Coordinates of C-alpha atoms in Angstrom, one line a residue:
M25 CA -13.7 -5.8 2.6
K26 CA -15.7 -6.4 5.7
K27 CA -19.1 -4.7 5.8
T28 CA -19.6 -2.4 8.7
N29 CA -23.1 -0.9 8.1
L30 CA -25.0 -3.7 9.8
F31 CA -22.2 -5.3 11.7
F32 CA -23.7 -4.8 15.2
A33 CA -27.2 -5.5 13.9
V34 CA -26.2 -8.8 12.5
I35 CA -24.5 -9.8 15.7
F36 CA -27.5 -9.1 17.9
G37 CA -30.4 -9.7 15.4
V38 CA -30.3 -12.6 13.1
S39 CA -31.0 -15.4 15.5
L40 CA -33.6 -13.2 17.2
I41 CA -35.5 -12.6 13.9
L42 CA -35.6 -16.3 13.2
N43 CA -36.8 -17.1 16.7
I44 CA -39.6 -14.6 16.5
M45 CA -40.7 -15.7 13.1
S46 CA -40.7 -19.4 14.0
G47 CA -42.7 -18.7 17.2
C48 CA -45.3 -16.6 15.5
A49 CA -46.1 -18.6 12.4
S50 CA -46.8 -22.3 12.2
K51 CA -46.2 -24.4 9.1
P52 CA -49.2 -26.1 7.5
Q53 CA -49.2 -29.8 8.0
A54 CA -48.1 -31.7 4.8
E55 CA -50.6 -33.9 3.0
T56 CA -49.9 -37.6 3.3
D57 CA -50.0 -38.0 -0.5
G58 CA -47.6 -35.1 -1.1
A59 CA -50.3 -33.2 -3.1
K60 CA -50.9 -29.5 -2.4
K61 CA -54.0 -28.9 -0.3
E62 CA -56.3 -26.4 -2.1
A63 CA -58.0 -23.6 -0.2
P64 CA -61.7 -24.3 0.4
A65 CA -64.1 -22.6 -2.0
D66 CA -66.8 -20.3 -0.9
K67 CA -70.4 -20.5 -2.0
K68 CA -69.7 -18.8 -5.3
G69 CA -66.9 -21.2 -6.1
E70 CA -64.1 -18.7 -5.4
S71 CA -61.1 -19.6 -3.3
K72 CA -60.9 -17.9 0.1
K73 CA -58.1 -15.3 0.7
E74 CA -55.0 -16.4 2.6
P75 CA -55.2 -15.2 6.2
E76 CA -53.1 -12.1 6.9
D77 CA -50.0 -12.5 9.1
P78 CA -50.4 -11.4 12.6
P79 CA -48.9 -7.9 13.4
N80 CA -45.8 -9.2 15.1
V81 CA -45.0 -11.5 12.1
K82 CA -45.6 -8.6 9.6
F83 CA -43.3 -6.4 11.7
V84 CA -40.5 -9.0 11.7
K85 CA -40.8 -9.7 8.0
K86 CA -40.6 -6.0 7.2
L87 CA -37.6 -5.6 9.5
Q88 CA -35.8 -8.6 8.0
A89 CA -36.3 -7.2 4.5
K90 CA -34.7 -3.9 5.5
L91 CA -31.8 -5.8 7.1
D92 CA -31.3 -7.9 4.0
Q93 CA -31.1 -4.7 1.9
D94 CA -28.5 -3.1 4.3
D95 CA -31.1 -0.3 4.8
V96 CA -30.1 0.9 8.3
K97 CA -32.4 3.9 8.4
G98 CA -35.3 1.8 7.0
A99 CA -34.8 -0.8 9.7
I100 CA -34.8 1.8 12.4
A101 CA -38.0 3.3 10.9
C102 CA -39.7 -0.1 11.3
F103 CA -39.6 0.3 15.1
E104 CA -42.0 3.3 14.8
T105 CA -44.8 0.8 14.1
I106 CA -43.6 -2.0 16.4
P107 CA -46.6 -4.0 17.8
A108 CA -47.4 -3.5 21.5
S109 CA -46.6 -7.2 22.1
L110 CA -43.0 -6.6 21.1
K111 CA -42.3 -3.2 22.6
D112 CA -40.7 -4.6 25.7
D113 CA -38.8 -7.3 24.0
T114 CA -35.2 -6.7 25.2
E115 CA -33.6 -8.6 22.3
L116 CA -35.4 -6.4 19.8
M117 CA -34.3 -3.3 21.8
I118 CA -30.7 -4.5 21.6
L119 CA -31.1 -4.9 17.9
L120 CA -32.5 -1.3 17.7
G121 CA -29.5 -0.1 19.7
S122 CA -27.1 -1.8 17.4
L123 CA -28.8 -0.2 14.4
Y124 CA -28.4 3.2 16.0
I125 CA -24.7 2.5 16.3
S126 CA -24.6 1.5 12.6
D127 CA -26.3 4.8 11.9
A128 CA -23.7 6.7 14.1
N129 CA -26.6 7.8 16.4
Y130 CA -24.7 6.9 19.5
D131 CA -26.8 8.8 22.1
E132 CA -30.0 6.9 21.0
A133 CA -28.1 3.7 21.1
I134 CA -27.1 4.4 24.7
N135 CA -30.7 5.5 25.6
T136 CA -32.1 2.3 24.1
A137 CA -29.5 0.1 26.0
N138 CA -30.4 1.9 29.3
Q139 CA -34.1 1.1 28.7
V140 CA -33.0 -2.6 28.4
L141 CA -31.1 -2.4 31.7
T142 CA -34.3 -1.0 33.3
L143 CA -36.2 -4.0 32.2
E144 CA -33.3 -6.5 32.8
P145 CA -30.7 -5.1 35.2
G146 CA -27.2 -6.3 34.5
K147 CA -28.0 -7.6 31.0
M148 CA -24.5 -7.9 29.5
E149 CA -25.4 -7.3 25.9
A150 CA -26.9 -3.9 26.8
M151 CA -23.7 -2.9 28.7
E152 CA -21.6 -4.1 25.8
L153 CA -23.7 -1.9 23.5
I154 CA -23.2 1.1 25.7
S155 CA -19.5 0.6 25.8
I156 CA -19.3 0.4 22.0
A157 CA -21.4 3.5 21.6
Q158 CA -19.3 5.5 24.2
R159 CA -16.1 4.4 22.5
A160 CA -17.5 5.4 19.0
K161 CA -18.6 8.9 20.2
G162 CA -15.2 9.5 21.9
D163 CA -16.5 9.6 25.5
R164 CA -13.3 8.0 26.8
K165 CA -14.1 8.5 30.5
S166 CA -17.5 6.9 30.4
Y167 CA -16.3 4.2 28.0
K168 CA -13.5 3.1 30.3
A169 CA -15.9 3.1 33.3
T170 CA -18.4 0.9 31.4
L171 CA -15.7 -1.4 30.2
D172 CA -14.2 -1.8 33.7
Q173 CA -17.7 -2.6 35.0
I174 CA -18.3 -5.3 32.4
L175 CA -14.9 -6.9 33.1
A176 CA -15.4 -6.6 36.9
E177 CA -18.5 -8.8 36.5
D178 CA -17.2 -11.0 33.7
P179 CA -13.3 -10.9 33.5
F180 CA -13.3 -13.1 30.4
N181 CA -16.1 -11.3 28.6
V182 CA -15.3 -11.8 24.9
N183 CA -16.4 -8.4 23.4
A184 CA -15.1 -6.3 26.3
N185 CA -11.7 -8.0 26.2
I186 CA -11.5 -7.5 22.4
Q187 CA -12.4 -3.8 22.8
K188 CA -9.7 -3.4 25.4
A189 CA -7.2 -5.3 23.3
E190 CA -7.9 -2.9 20.4
D191 CA -7.3 0.1 22.7
Y192 CA -4.0 -1.3 23.8
A193 CA -3.0 -2.1 20.2
L194 CA -3.8 1.5 19.1
N195 CA -1.3 2.6 21.7
R196 CA 1.3 0.0 20.5
K197 CA 1.0 -1.9 23.8
W198 CA 1.3 -5.2 22.1
K199 CA 1.8 -7.5 25.1
L200 CA -1.2 -6.1 27.0
A201 CA -3.3 -6.3 23.9
R202 CA -2.3 -10.0 23.5
D203 CA -3.2 -10.7 27.1
C204 CA -6.7 -9.3 26.5
Y205 CA -7.2 -11.4 23.3
R206 CA -6.0 -14.4 25.3
K207 CA -8.8 -13.8 27.9
A208 CA -11.4 -13.5 25.2
L209 CA -10.2 -16.8 23.8
K210 CA -10.7 -18.5 27.1
S211 CA -14.4 -17.8 26.9
D212 CA -14.7 -18.4 23.2
K213 CA -11.7 -20.2 21.6
K214 CA -13.3 -20.1 18.2
N215 CA -13.9 -16.4 18.2
M216 CA -12.3 -15.3 14.9
D217 CA -11.7 -11.6 15.9
A218 CA -9.9 -12.8 19.1
R219 CA -7.9 -15.3 17.2
I220 CA -6.8 -12.9 14.5
G221 CA -6.0 -10.3 17.1
F222 CA -4.0 -12.7 19.2
A223 CA -2.0 -13.8 16.2
Q224 CA -1.4 -10.1 15.2
M225 CA -0.2 -9.2 18.6
S226 CA 2.1 -12.3 18.7
Y227 CA 3.6 -11.1 15.5
Y228 CA 4.2 -7.6 16.9
C229 CA 5.7 -9.1 20.1
D230 CA 8.2 -10.9 17.8
D231 CA 6.7 -14.3 18.7
V232 CA 6.6 -15.0 15.0
D233 CA 6.4 -18.8 15.2
L234 CA 3.2 -18.6 17.3
A235 CA 1.7 -16.0 15.0
K236 CA 2.5 -18.1 12.0
E237 CA 0.9 -21.2 13.7
F238 CA -2.3 -19.2 14.4
F239 CA -2.6 -17.7 11.0
Q240 CA -2.1 -21.0 9.3
Q241 CA -4.8 -22.6 11.5
I242 CA -7.1 -19.7 10.6
T243 CA -6.6 -20.2 6.8
E244 CA -7.2 -23.9 7.2
E245 CA -10.6 -23.2 8.8
D246 CA -11.4 -20.1 6.8
A247 CA -10.0 -20.2 3.3
D248 CA -11.3 -16.7 2.6
N249 CA -9.6 -14.9 5.6
A250 CA -7.6 -12.2 3.8
T251 CA -6.0 -10.9 7.0
A252 CA -4.4 -14.2 7.8
Y253 CA -3.0 -14.6 4.3
A254 CA -1.6 -11.0 4.5
Y255 CA 0.3 -11.7 7.7
L256 CA 1.6 -15.0 6.4
A257 CA 2.9 -13.0 3.4
K258 CA 4.7 -10.6 5.8
I259 CA 6.2 -13.5 7.7
S260 CA 7.4 -15.3 4.6
M261 CA 8.9 -12.1 3.3
E262 CA 10.9 -11.6 6.5
E263 CA 12.1 -15.2 6.0
E264 CA 13.2 -14.1 2.6
N265 CA 10.9 -16.7 1.0
Y266 CA 9.6 -14.2 -1.6
L267 CA 7.9 -16.7 -3.8
K268 CA 5.8 -18.1 -0.9
A269 CA 5.2 -14.6 0.3
S270 CA 3.8 -13.6 -3.2
M271 CA 1.4 -16.6 -3.1
Y272 CA 0.1 -15.6 0.3
S273 CA -0.2 -12.0 -0.8
K274 CA -2.2 -13.0 -3.9
K275 CA -4.6 -14.9 -1.7
A276 CA -5.1 -11.9 0.5
I277 CA -5.9 -9.7 -2.5
E278 CA -8.2 -12.4 -4.0
N279 CA -10.3 -12.3 -0.8
D280 CA -10.1 -8.5 -0.3
P281 CA -9.2 -6.8 -3.6
K282 CA -10.0 -3.3 -2.4
N283 CA -7.5 -3.4 0.5
Y284 CA -4.9 -0.7 -0.1
D285 CA -2.3 -2.2 2.2
Y286 CA -2.5 -5.6 0.5
W287 CA -1.6 -4.1 -2.9
I288 CA 1.3 -2.1 -1.3
D289 CA 2.7 -5.3 0.3
Y290 CA 2.3 -7.3 -2.9
G291 CA 4.2 -4.7 -4.8
N292 CA 7.0 -4.8 -2.3
I293 CA 7.2 -8.6 -2.4
I294 CA 7.3 -9.0 -6.2
R295 CA 9.9 -6.2 -6.4
Y296 CA 12.2 -8.6 -4.6
L297 CA 11.4 -11.2 -7.3
G298 CA 12.6 -8.7 -9.9
K299 CA 9.1 -8.1 -11.3
F300 CA 9.6 -4.3 -11.3
D301 CA 6.8 -3.5 -13.8
E302 CA 4.3 -5.7 -11.9
A303 CA 5.4 -4.0 -8.7
I304 CA 4.6 -0.6 -10.2
E305 CA 1.2 -1.8 -11.4
A306 CA 0.5 -3.1 -7.9
W307 CA 1.3 0.2 -6.3
K308 CA -0.8 2.0 -9.0
K309 CA -3.7 -0.2 -8.1
A310 CA -3.3 0.9 -4.5
I311 CA -3.2 4.5 -5.6
S312 CA -6.4 4.0 -7.6
L313 CA -8.1 2.7 -4.4
D314 CA -7.0 5.8 -2.4
P315 CA -5.5 8.6 -4.5
T316 CA -5.3 10.7 -1.3
Y317 CA -2.7 8.6 0.5
F318 CA 1.0 9.1 -0.2
L319 CA 2.5 5.7 0.3
G320 CA 1.8 4.3 -3.2
Y321 CA 3.3 7.3 -4.9
A322 CA 6.4 7.1 -2.6
Y323 CA 7.0 3.4 -3.6
C324 CA 6.5 4.2 -7.3
A325 CA 8.8 7.2 -7.1
G326 CA 11.6 5.2 -5.4
L327 CA 11.5 2.4 -7.9
Y328 CA 11.4 4.8 -10.9
D329 CA 14.4 6.6 -9.3
E330 CA 16.4 3.4 -9.1
Q331 CA 15.6 2.7 -12.7
N332 CA 16.9 6.1 -13.7
K333 CA 13.4 7.1 -14.9
Y334 CA 13.8 10.5 -13.3
D335 CA 10.8 12.3 -14.9
E336 CA 8.4 9.5 -13.7
A337 CA 10.1 9.6 -10.3
L338 CA 9.8 13.3 -10.0
E339 CA 6.1 13.2 -11.0
N340 CA 5.4 10.7 -8.2
Y341 CA 7.5 12.5 -5.6
L342 CA 5.4 15.6 -6.3
K343 CA 2.3 13.6 -5.7
V344 CA 3.8 12.5 -2.3
I345 CA 4.1 16.0 -1.0
E346 CA 0.7 16.9 -2.5
T347 CA -0.9 14.1 -0.4
N348 CA 1.4 14.4 2.6
P349 CA 3.0 17.9 2.8
N350 CA 5.0 17.0 5.9
Y351 CA 6.9 14.1 4.2
Y352 CA 10.3 15.6 4.5
Y353 CA 12.2 12.9 2.6
A354 CA 10.2 13.7 -0.6
Y355 CA 11.3 17.3 -0.6
E356 CA 14.9 16.3 -0.5
E357 CA 14.4 13.8 -3.4
I358 CA 12.6 16.3 -5.5
A359 CA 15.4 18.8 -5.0
I360 CA 18.1 16.3 -5.9
L361 CA 16.2 15.2 -9.1
C362 CA 15.5 18.8 -10.1
Y363 CA 19.2 19.5 -9.7
H364 CA 20.2 16.5 -11.8
L365 CA 17.6 17.5 -14.5
K366 CA 19.1 21.1 -14.5
K367 CA 15.8 22.5 -13.2
Y368 CA 17.8 24.8 -10.9
E369 CA 15.0 27.2 -10.0
D370 CA 12.8 24.3 -8.8
A371 CA 15.9 22.7 -7.1
I372 CA 16.4 25.9 -5.1
K373 CA 12.8 26.0 -4.0
F374 CA 12.9 22.4 -2.8
F375 CA 16.3 22.6 -1.1
N376 CA 15.1 25.6 0.8
K377 CA 11.9 23.8 1.7
T378 CA 13.9 20.8 3.0
Y379 CA 15.9 23.2 5.1
E380 CA 12.7 24.2 6.9
Y381 CA 12.4 20.6 8.1
S382 CA 16.1 19.9 8.7
N383 CA 18.4 23.0 9.0
S384 CA 21.4 21.2 7.6
Y385 CA 24.0 23.5 6.1
A386 CA 24.1 21.1 3.1
Y387 CA 20.7 22.2 1.7
K388 CA 21.8 25.8 1.6
L389 CA 25.1 24.9 0.0
M390 CA 23.1 23.1 -2.7
A391 CA 20.8 26.1 -3.2
S392 CA 23.9 28.3 -3.4
A393 CA 25.3 26.0 -6.1
C394 CA 22.1 26.2 -8.1
Y395 CA 22.3 30.0 -8.0
T396 CA 25.9 29.8 -9.3
K397 CA 24.8 27.5 -12.1
L398 CA 22.1 30.1 -13.0
G399 CA 24.8 32.8 -13.1
D400 CA 23.6 34.7 -10.0
K401 CA 26.7 34.8 -7.8
L402 CA 25.3 37.5 -5.5
K403 CA 22.3 35.3 -4.5
A404 CA 24.6 32.3 -4.2
K405 CA 26.7 34.3 -1.7
N406 CA 23.7 35.8 0.2
T407 CA 22.1 32.4 0.6
L408 CA 25.0 31.4 2.8
A409 CA 25.3 34.4 5.1
P410 CA 22.5 33.4 7.5
V411 CA 23.8 29.8 7.6
L412 CA 27.1 30.9 9.2
K413 CA 25.2 32.2 12.2
T414 CA 23.8 28.8 12.9
L415 CA 27.1 26.8 13.0
E416 CA 29.6 26.5 15.7
K417 CA 32.5 28.7 14.8
D418 CA 35.2 26.1 15.5
S419 CA 33.4 23.3 13.6
P420 CA 34.6 22.0 10.2
E421 CA 31.1 22.7 8.8
Y422 CA 31.5 26.4 9.7
Y423 CA 34.9 26.6 7.9
L424 CA 33.4 24.8 4.9
V425 CA 30.5 27.2 4.5
R426 CA 32.8 30.2 5.2
F427 CA 35.2 28.9 2.4
W428 CA 32.3 29.0 0.0
Y429 CA 31.1 32.4 1.2
E430 CA 34.4 34.3 1.2
S431 CA 36.8 35.0 -1.7
Y432 CA 39.2 32.2 -2.4
S433 CA 42.1 31.9 0.0
K434 CA 44.9 29.3 -0.3
N435 CA 45.5 29.3 3.5
A436 CA 41.7 28.9 4.2
E437 CA 41.7 26.0 1.7
S438 CA 44.6 24.2 3.3
S439 CA 43.2 24.7 6.8
L440 CA 39.8 23.4 5.7
I441 CA 41.3 20.3 4.0
N442 CA 43.2 19.6 7.2
R443 CA 40.1 19.8 9.3
I444 CA 38.1 17.5 7.0
S445 CA 40.9 14.9 7.0
K446 CA 40.7 14.8 10.8
E447 CA 36.9 14.3 10.9
E448 CA 36.3 10.8 12.4
N449 CA 32.6 10.5 11.4
G450 CA 32.6 8.9 8.0
N451 CA 29.4 10.4 6.8
K452 CA 30.3 13.9 7.9
R453 CA 33.7 13.6 6.2
G454 CA 32.1 12.3 3.1
K455 CA 29.6 15.2 2.9
M456 CA 32.4 17.7 3.3
L457 CA 34.6 16.0 0.7
F458 CA 31.6 16.2 -1.7
Y459 CA 31.2 20.0 -1.2
M460 CA 34.9 20.5 -1.8
G461 CA 34.4 18.7 -5.1
L462 CA 31.3 20.8 -5.9
Y463 CA 33.2 24.0 -5.1
Y464 CA 35.9 23.1 -7.6
E465 CA 33.3 22.1 -10.2
L466 CA 31.5 25.5 -9.9
N467 CA 34.9 27.2 -10.3
N468 CA 35.8 25.1 -13.4
F469 CA 38.5 23.0 -11.8
E470 CA 37.1 19.8 -13.3
E471 CA 40.1 17.5 -12.5
M472 CA 40.1 18.5 -8.8
A473 CA 36.3 18.1 -8.6
N474 CA 36.5 14.6 -10.0
D475 CA 39.3 13.7 -7.5
Y476 CA 37.0 14.6 -4.6
Y477 CA 33.9 13.0 -6.2
A478 CA 36.0 9.8 -6.6
K479 CA 36.9 9.9 -2.9
V480 CA 33.2 10.2 -2.1
T481 CA 32.1 7.3 -4.3
S482 CA 34.7 5.0 -3.0
M483 CA 33.1 5.1 0.4
Q484 CA 31.2 2.0 1.6
A485 CA 27.5 2.3 2.5
P486 CA 27.3 6.1 2.5
M487 CA 24.3 7.6 4.3
F488 CA 24.1 11.0 2.7
F489 CA 22.2 12.3 -0.3
E490 CA 25.3 13.9 -1.9
Y491 CA 26.7 10.5 -2.8
R492 CA 24.3 10.3 -5.8
I493 CA 25.3 13.7 -7.0
A494 CA 29.0 12.8 -6.8
E495 CA 28.3 9.7 -9.0
W496 CA 26.5 11.9 -11.5
G497 CA 29.4 14.3 -11.4
L498 CA 31.8 11.6 -12.4
L499 CA 29.6 10.6 -15.4
K500 CA 29.8 14.0 -17.1

């Protein structure tokens, strides 16, 4: 992954360090015969000591050593003993400001940049430094004002346009972000951040061919660019060229093996190639990189579920809600699996939890069914009483819940079946047919239950969770 500790320091400091060192120290002239020139001996025959580096060279060498070690705090500390001859060097001050940013000391970074502007009014690097620090500390008003000032003076400023593009991208304003990246490229057509950003925004603007062209050019010039390979993998996957997508995805991982998203994408790609075990391993690798994020667990759970490995699926769905308690879909899946595994107490808990997120009558009917299977008909009945108050009294759903709630009535049954048959929405009708089947199952009318389950499973492309339970019901 890209290092960030000394990112700003590297940008502003490397060439500066080299320039100072080359200007402060001269190389000894080589001997004509190529032999080493020995130091002159003193009167006692001893070699003289090498002369010490001047203070400015000693300072720069010490500073460079700290930068090489990624020691931000150590590099900052070097400036406490900066020689007087370098104290007003604005390039070194810019470097110090960038180190403060790397150390998350944004106020000191701004103070240092302002000192530069006192010495060199309008120095663009100092203004860029201020904008970066203001953005990092969350001072949106000041940040916007500084960025606007930079762009007013230099409309095609590379760093400012990249910052503005990133702001637009965070707000999903892809076209505006792309325009800013385009401006940055007008000033520096080789700037890799701007090129990557422009290609990404082109992808999100559905200009896929242009994005693909840019990403391919980037990989030709930078064979280690993981981001470009990752997006080429996405594009190839959308083109349903899964083999090519897997090759690009592997290249992204080779160049950035600790990137969570790349492992997730790789798992999704090879899943389409039928490599289910490898897909699971890819998602497990993502989980190992960040066990606190839910997505890897969700993908593992879904594939295990498809493979009828219900215990493994349940384990992963439970990890989903542990890491993302507001992921409503997982509560529903857990409830369904618990019901199928005859863990009815747990099923009740999770159907009720799902109802908190989506107050569908269906979750309460399922909880009621679980109580019935546990032999507690009173709780099964009481679970439904509050639901009746939430439904329109002339709706088919109201009559369905009421049919479950009240004692059996042939007239009520006939009226309900008639209402269900008139329902035009296929998914609504399918759900209600299922609950008629479940009602008959709970009351030991197995043949009637199977008739209704068969009607449900004959539907094309159903979009309701009860479909799976109807399938399981027919397999009994």
